[in-house]
CSV table of C-alpha atoms in Angstrom, one decimal:
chain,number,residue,atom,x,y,z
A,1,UNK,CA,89.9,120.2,69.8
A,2,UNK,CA,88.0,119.3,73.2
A,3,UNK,CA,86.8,122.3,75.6
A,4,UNK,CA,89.0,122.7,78.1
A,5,UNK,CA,87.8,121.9,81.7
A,6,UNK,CA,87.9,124.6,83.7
A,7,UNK,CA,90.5,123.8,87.2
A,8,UNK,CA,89.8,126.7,89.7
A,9,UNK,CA,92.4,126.4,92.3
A,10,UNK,CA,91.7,125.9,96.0
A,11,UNK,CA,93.1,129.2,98.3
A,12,UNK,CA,95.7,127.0,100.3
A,13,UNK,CA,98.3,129.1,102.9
A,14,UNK,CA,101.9,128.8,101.5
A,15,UNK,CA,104.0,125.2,102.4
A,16,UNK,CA,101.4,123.8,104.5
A,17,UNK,CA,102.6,120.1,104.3
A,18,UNK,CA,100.2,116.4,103.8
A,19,UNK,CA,101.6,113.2,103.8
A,20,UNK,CA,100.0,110.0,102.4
A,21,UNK,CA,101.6,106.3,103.4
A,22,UNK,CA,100.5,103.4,101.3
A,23,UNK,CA,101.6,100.1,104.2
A,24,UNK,CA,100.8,96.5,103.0
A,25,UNK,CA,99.1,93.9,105.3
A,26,UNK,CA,101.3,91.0,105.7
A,27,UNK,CA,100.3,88.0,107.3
A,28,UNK,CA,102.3,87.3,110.6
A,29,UNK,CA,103.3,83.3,109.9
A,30,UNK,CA,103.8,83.4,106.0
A,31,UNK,CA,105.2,87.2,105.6
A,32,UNK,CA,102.7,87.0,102.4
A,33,UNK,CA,99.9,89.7,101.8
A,34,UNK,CA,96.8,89.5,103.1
A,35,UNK,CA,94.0,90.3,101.9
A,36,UNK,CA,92.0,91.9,104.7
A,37,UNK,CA,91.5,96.0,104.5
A,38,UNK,CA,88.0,95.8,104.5
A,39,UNK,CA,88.5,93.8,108.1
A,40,UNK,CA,90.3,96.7,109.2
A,41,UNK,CA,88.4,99.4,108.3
A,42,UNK,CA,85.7,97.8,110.0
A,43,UNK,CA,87.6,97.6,113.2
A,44,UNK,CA,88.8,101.9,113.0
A,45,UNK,CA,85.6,103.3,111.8
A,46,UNK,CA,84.0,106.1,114.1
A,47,UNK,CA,81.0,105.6,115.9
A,48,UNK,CA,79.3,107.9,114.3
A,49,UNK,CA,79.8,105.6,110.9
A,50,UNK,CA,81.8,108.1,109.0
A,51,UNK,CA,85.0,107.1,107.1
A,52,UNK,CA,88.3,107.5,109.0
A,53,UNK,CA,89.7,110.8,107.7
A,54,UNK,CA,93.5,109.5,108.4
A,55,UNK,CA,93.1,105.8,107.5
A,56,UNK,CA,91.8,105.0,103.7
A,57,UNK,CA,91.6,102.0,101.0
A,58,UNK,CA,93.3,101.9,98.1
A,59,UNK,CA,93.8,100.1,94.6
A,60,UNK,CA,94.5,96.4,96.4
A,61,UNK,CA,92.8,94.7,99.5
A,62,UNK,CA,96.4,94.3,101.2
A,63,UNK,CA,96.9,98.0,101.5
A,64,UNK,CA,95.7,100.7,103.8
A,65,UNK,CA,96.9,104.2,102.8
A,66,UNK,CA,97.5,106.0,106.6
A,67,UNK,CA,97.5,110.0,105.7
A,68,UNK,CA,98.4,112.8,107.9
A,69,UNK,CA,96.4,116.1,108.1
A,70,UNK,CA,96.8,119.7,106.5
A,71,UNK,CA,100.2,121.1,109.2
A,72,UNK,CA,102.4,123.4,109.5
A,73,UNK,CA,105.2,121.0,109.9
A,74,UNK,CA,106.5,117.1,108.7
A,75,UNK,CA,107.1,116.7,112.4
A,76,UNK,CA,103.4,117.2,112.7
A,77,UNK,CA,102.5,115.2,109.8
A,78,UNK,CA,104.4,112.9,111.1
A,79,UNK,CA,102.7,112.9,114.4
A,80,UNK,CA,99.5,112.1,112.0
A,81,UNK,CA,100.6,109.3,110.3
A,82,UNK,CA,102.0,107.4,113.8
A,83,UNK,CA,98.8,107.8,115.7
A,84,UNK,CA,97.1,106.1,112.5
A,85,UNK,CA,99.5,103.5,112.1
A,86,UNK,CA,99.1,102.5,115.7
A,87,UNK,CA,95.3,101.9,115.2
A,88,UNK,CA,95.8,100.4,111.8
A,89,UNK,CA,98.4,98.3,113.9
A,90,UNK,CA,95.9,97.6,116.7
A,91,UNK,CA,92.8,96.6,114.5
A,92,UNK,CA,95.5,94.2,112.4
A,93,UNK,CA,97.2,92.2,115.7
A,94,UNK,CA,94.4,90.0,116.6
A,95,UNK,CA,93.8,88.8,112.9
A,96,UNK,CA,97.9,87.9,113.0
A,97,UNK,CA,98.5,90.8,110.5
A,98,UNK,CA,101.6,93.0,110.6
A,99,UNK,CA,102.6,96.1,108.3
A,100,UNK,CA,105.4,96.4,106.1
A,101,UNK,CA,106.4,99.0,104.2
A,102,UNK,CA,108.0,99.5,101.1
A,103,UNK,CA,107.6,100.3,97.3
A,104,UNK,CA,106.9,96.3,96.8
A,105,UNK,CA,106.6,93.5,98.4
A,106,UNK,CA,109.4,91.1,97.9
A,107,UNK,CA,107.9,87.9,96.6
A,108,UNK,CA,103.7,87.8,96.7
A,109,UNK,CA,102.1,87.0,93.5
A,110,UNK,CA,100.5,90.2,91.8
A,111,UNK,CA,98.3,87.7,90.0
A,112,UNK,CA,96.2,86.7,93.1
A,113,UNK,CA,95.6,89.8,94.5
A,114,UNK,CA,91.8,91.4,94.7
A,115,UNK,CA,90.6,94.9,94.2
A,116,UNK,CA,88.7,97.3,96.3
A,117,UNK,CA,85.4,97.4,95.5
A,118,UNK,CA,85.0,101.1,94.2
A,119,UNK,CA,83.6,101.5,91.0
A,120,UNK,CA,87.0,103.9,89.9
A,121,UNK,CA,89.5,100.7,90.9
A,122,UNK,CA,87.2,98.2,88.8
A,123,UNK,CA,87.2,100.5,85.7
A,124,UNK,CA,90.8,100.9,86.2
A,125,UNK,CA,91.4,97.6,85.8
A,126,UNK,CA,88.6,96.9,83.4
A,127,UNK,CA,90.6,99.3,81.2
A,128,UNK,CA,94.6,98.7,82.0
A,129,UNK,CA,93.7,94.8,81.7
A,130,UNK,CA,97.8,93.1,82.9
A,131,UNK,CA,99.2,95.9,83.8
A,132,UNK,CA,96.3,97.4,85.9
A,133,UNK,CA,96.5,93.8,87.4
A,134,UNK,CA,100.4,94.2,87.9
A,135,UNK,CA,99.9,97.6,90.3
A,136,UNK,CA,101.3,95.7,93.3
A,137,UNK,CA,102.9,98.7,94.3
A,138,UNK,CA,103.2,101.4,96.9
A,139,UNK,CA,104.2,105.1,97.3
A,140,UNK,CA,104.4,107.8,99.7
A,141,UNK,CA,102.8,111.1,98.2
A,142,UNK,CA,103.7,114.6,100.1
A,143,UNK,CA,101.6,117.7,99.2
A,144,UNK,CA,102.7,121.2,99.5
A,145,UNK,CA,100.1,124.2,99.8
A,146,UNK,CA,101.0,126.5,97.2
A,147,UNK,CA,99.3,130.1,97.5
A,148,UNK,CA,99.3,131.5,93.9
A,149,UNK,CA,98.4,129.3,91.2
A,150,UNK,CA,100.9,131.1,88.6
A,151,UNK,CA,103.6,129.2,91.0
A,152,UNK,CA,102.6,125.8,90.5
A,153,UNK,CA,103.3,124.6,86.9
A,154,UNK,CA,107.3,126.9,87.3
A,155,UNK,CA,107.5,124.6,90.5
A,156,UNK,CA,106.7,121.8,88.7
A,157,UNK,CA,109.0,121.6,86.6
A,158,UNK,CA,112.0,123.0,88.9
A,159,UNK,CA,111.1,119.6,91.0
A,160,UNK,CA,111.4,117.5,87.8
A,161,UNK,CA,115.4,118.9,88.4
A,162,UNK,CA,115.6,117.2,91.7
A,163,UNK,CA,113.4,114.3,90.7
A,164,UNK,CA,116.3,111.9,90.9
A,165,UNK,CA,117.6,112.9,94.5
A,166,UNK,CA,114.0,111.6,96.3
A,167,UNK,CA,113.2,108.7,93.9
A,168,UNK,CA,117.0,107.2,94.6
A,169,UNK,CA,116.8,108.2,98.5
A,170,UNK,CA,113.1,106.2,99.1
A,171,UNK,CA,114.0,103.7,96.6
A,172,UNK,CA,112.6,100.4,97.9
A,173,UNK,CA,111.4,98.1,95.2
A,174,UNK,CA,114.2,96.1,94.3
A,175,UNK,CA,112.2,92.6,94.2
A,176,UNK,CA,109.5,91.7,92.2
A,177,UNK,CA,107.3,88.1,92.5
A,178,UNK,CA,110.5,86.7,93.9
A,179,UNK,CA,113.1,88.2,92.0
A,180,UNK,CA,115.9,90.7,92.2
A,181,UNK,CA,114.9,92.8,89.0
A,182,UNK,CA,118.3,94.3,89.2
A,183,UNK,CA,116.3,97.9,89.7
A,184,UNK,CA,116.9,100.2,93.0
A,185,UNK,CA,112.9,101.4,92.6
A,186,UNK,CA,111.1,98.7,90.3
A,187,UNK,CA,107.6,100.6,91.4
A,188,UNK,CA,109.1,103.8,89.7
A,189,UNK,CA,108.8,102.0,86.0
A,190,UNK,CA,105.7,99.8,86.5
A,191,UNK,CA,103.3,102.6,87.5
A,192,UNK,CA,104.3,104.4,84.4
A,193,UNK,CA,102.6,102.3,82.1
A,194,UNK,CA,99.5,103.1,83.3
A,195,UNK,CA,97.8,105.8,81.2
A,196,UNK,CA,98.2,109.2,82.2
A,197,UNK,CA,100.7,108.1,84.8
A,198,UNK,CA,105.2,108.7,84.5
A,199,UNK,CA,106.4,112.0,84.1
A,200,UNK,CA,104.0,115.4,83.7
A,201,UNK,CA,104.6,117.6,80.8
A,202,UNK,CA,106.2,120.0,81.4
A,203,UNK,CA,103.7,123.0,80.7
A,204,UNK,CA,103.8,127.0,80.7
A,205,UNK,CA,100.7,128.2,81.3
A,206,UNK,CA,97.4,126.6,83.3
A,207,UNK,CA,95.5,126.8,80.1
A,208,UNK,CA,97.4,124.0,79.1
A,209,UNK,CA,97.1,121.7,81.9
A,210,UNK,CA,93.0,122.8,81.7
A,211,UNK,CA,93.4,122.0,77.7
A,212,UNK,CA,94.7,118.6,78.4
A,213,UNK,CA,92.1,117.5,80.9
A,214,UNK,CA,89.8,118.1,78.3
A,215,UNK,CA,90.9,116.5,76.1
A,216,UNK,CA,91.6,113.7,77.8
A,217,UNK,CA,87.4,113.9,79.4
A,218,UNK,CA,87.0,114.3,75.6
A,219,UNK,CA,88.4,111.2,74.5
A,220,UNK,CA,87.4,108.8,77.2
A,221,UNK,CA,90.9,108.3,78.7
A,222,UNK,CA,90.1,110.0,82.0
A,223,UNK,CA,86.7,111.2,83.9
A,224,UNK,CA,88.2,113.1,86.7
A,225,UNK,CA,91.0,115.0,87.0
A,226,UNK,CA,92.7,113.3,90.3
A,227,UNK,CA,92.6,110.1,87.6
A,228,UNK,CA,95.6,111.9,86.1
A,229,UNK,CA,98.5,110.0,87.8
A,230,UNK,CA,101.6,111.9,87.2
A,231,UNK,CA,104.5,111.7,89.0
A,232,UNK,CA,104.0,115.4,90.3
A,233,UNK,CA,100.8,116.9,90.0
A,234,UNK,CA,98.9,119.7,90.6
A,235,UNK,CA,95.6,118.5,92.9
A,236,UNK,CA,93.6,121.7,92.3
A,237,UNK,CA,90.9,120.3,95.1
A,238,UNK,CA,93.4,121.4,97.8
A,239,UNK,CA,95.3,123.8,96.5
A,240,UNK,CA,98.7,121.6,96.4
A,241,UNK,CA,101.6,120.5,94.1
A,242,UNK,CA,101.8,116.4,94.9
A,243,UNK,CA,104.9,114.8,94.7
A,244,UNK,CA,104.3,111.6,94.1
A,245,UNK,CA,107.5,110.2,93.1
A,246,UNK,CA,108.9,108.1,96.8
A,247,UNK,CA,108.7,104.6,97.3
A,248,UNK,CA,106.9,102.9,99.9
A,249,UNK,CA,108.6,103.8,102.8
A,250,UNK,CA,109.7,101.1,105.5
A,251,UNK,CA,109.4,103.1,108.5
A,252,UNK,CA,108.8,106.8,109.4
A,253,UNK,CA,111.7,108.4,109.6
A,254,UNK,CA,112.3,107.7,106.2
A,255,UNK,CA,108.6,109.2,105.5
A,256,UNK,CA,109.4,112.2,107.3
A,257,UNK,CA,112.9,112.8,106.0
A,258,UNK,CA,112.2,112.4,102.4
A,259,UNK,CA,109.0,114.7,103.6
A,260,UNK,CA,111.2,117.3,104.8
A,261,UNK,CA,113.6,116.9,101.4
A,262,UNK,CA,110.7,117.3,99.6
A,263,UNK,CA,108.9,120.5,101.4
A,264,UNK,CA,112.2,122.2,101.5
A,265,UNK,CA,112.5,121.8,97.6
A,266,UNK,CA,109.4,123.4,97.0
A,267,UNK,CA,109.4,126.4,99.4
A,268,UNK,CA,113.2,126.9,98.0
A,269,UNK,CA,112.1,127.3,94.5
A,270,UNK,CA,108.8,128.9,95.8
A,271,UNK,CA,111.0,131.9,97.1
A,272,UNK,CA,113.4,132.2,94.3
A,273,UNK,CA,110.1,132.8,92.4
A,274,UNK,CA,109.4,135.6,95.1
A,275,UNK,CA,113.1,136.8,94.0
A,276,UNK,CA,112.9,137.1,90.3
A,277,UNK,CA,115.2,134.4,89.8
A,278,UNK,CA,115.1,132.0,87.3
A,279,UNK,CA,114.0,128.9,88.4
A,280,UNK,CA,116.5,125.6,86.9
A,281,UNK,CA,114.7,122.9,84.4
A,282,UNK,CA,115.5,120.3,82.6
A,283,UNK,CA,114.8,119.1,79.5
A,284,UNK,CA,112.5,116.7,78.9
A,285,UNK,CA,114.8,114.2,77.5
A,286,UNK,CA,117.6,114.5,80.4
A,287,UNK,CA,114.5,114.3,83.4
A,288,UNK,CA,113.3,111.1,81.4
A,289,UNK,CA,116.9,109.9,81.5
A,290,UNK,CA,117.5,110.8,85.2
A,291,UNK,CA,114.2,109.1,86.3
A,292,UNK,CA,115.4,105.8,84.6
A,293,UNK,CA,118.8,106.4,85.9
A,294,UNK,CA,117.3,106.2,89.2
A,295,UNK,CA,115.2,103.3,89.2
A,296,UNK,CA,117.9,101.7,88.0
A,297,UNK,CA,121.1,103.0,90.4
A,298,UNK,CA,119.7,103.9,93.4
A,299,UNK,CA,122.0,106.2,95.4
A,300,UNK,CA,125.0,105.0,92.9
A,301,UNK,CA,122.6,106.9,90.6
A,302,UNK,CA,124.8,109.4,88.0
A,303,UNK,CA,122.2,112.3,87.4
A,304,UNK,CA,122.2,115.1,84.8
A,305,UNK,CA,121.9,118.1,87.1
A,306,UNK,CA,121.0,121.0,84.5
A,307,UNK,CA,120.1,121.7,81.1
A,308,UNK,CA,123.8,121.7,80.2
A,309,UNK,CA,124.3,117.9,80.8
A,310,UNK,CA,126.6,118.3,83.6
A,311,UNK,CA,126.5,115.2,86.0
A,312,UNK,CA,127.0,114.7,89.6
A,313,UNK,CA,126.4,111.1,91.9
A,314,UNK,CA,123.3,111.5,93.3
A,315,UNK,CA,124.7,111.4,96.9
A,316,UNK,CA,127.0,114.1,96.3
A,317,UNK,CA,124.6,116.5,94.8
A,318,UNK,CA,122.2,115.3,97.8
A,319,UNK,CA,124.6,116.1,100.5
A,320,UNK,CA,124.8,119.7,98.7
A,321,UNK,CA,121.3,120.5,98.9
A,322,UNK,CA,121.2,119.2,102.4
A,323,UNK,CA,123.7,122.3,103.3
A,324,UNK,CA,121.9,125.0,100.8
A,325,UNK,CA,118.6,123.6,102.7
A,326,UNK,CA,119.4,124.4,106.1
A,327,UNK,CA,118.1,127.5,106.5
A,328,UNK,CA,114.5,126.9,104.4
A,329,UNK,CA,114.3,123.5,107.1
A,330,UNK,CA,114.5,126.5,110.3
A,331,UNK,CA,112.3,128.4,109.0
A,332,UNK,CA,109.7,125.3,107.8
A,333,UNK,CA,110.1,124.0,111.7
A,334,UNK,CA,111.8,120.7,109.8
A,335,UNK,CA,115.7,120.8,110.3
A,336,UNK,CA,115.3,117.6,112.4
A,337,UNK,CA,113.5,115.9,109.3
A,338,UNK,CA,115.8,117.2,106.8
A,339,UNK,CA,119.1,115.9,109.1
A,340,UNK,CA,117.4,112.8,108.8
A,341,UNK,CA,118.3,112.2,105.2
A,342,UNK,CA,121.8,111.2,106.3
A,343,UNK,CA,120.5,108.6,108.2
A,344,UNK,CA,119.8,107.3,104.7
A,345,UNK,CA,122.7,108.3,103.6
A,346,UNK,CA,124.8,106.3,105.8
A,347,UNK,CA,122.7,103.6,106.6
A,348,UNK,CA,121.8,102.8,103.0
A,349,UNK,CA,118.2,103.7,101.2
A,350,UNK,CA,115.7,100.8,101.7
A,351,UNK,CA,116.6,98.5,98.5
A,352,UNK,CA,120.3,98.5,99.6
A,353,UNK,CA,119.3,97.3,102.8
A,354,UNK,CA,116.6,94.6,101.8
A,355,UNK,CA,119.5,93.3,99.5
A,356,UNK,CA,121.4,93.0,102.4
A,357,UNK,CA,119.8,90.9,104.3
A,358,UNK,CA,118.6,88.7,101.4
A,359,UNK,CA,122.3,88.1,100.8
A,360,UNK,CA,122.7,87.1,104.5
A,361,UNK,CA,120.2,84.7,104.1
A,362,UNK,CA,121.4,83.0,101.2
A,363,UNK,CA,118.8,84.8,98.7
A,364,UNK,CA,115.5,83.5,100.7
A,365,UNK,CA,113.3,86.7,100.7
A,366,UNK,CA,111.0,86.1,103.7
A,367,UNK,CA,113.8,87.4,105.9
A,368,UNK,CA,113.8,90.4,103.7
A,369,UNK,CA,109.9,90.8,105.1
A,370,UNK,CA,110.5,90.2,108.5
A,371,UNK,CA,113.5,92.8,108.6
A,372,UNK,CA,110.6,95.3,106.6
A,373,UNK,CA,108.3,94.3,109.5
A,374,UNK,CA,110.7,95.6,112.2
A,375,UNK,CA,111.8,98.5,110.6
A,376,UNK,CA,108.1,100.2,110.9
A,377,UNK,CA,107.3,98.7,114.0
A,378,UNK,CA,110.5,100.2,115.4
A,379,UNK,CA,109.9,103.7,113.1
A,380,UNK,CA,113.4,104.0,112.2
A,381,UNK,CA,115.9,101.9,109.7
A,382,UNK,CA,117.3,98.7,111.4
């Protein structure tokens, strides 16, 4: 057996809140990627030469990853992300760029896209080989501080529970190099054949989680820890559980909805910890089963909701929490946020609504980009 690595824990005050927003570069005639990041970093760097700390690169050369700071609030992290869209959205307009949002983009060719030029992105792919390649996908990842490391693995897996209810809400992958793959949140399957990446185990104790990253240093598979791409995480470095389970988002009231859904989760579970009460889990088998159920369903999803194998449409058991939330949401400074989620609720989630549209224009899919266009430049669904 490998030594374990040792994964001290960053102090972090309880529920601070940091949003991360993977947008795409489209170009403004074609509605196809574009290859340009590098262009657009050029145009937002400081003057003093440093990086942005709100606008980054990613895996592909068609994304920019916009990412709020550490708040208090999603309304604040939302505040964040706009003011970073808007110079991401400056820099792009004279090159005849737009952003788009969502978890893919509906019909540009994964095979002729090009990778950032960072040494952990080329070994990726050096490594993954066609379905490294195939990563044309995007997320939105929301960390919560968490104050006492013997909470974070417990609230792990009470978030694998609820799982279901935020993939099926920012479920917006439904197309795939031109296709309808018949899938709510196509993304949510394809990142999980990378190694290391799909659901966490569900562990007890952090000696576990420190055995495993040993392990996997041991045996070549990773060489840093943040190279462990689970859908929720712990990031030790700031002292956060990472949910990194949403979609790309097409605009940000959907980013700070399923935000809010998300923060109001974890402090929930957070203070029934505080409480002595038993926090719910799953096991592995039925969260495995909820995540496909899903991808596949959407918000017609049917979702095992506890270890019994009782079930309940996603919607329904979503509307629930909304009500149980609403006091958690006052006291986070996010009940505007939370409300949100009916938006979604009514309106559709984002693959229902690209669908939509594709159907109104007889299947073609570059309507389906133009509507994802609008939608973020008007920050709300359309």
């Amino acid at each position: 057996m490998a030594a374990p690595v040792a994964l001290p824990f960053a102090h972090s005050e309880r529920s601070t809140v940091g949003i991360e927003w993977e947008v795409a570069l489209v170009d403004q005639d074609s509605g196809d990627l574009r290859q340009a990041a590098q262009a657009i970093f050029a145009a937002v760097q400081p003057p003093d030469g440093r990086d942005h700390p709100h606008i980054t690169s990613e895996l592909l050369l068609n994304t920019v990853e916009v990412s709020s700071g550490k708040c208090r609030t999603v309304g604040e992290a939302g505040a964040d992300l706009q003011r970073a869209l808007d110079e991401v959205a400056a820099a792009a307009r004279p090159l005849r760029i737009e952003l788009m949002g969502a978890g893919t983009h509906p019909f540009a060719n994964w095979a002729t896209q090009r990778v950032t030029d960072k040494q952990r992105y080329t070994t990726l792919i050096d490594r993954t080989q066609w379905w490294g390649r195939q990563m044309l996908i995007y997320g939105v990842h929301v960390h919560v501080g968490i104050e006492d490391r013997a909470k974070v693995l417990p609230l792990s897996r009470a978030m694998l529970t609820v799982f279901p209810h935020i993939q099926s809400l920012s479920a917006s992958s439904p197309f795939w190099g031109g296709q309808d793959t018949g899938y709510a949140s196509n993304r949510a399957l394809l990142f999980q054949q990378l190694p290391t990446a799909g659901l966490p185990p569900q562990f007890e104790r952090w000696e576990q989680l420190e055995q495993y990253v040993g392990d996997m240093r041991h045996t070549g598979v990773i060489d840093e820890v943040n190279e462990v791409r689970w859908d929720i995480r712990p990031s030790p470095r700031f002292g956060t559980l990472e949910m990194r389970i949403a979609d790309g988002a097409a605009n940000l009231l959907e980013v700070t909805a399923i935000s809010a859904l998300t923060h109001c989760l974890v402090e929930h579970f957070s203070s029934m910890i505080d409480a002595g009460e038993p926090l719910p889990t799953l096991p592995p088998w039925f969260a495995q089963e909820n995540k496909w159920r899903s991808a596949r369903y959407g918000m017609d999803a049917i979702v095992i909701t506890n270890a019994d194998g009782d079930e309940e449409l996603v919607t329904d058991s979503i509307g629930r929490w909304l009500v149980e939330l609403a006091p958690v949401a006052e006291r986070l400074g996010c009940a505007a946020e939370l409300e949100q989620v009916r938006v979604i609720l009514r309106r559709g989630a984002s693959y229902q609504r690209q669908r939509a549209v594709a159907r109104r224009h007889a299947g073609e899919l570059e309507p389906v980009v133009r509507s994802l266009v609008a939608e973020l430049a008007a920050g709300r669904p359309l």
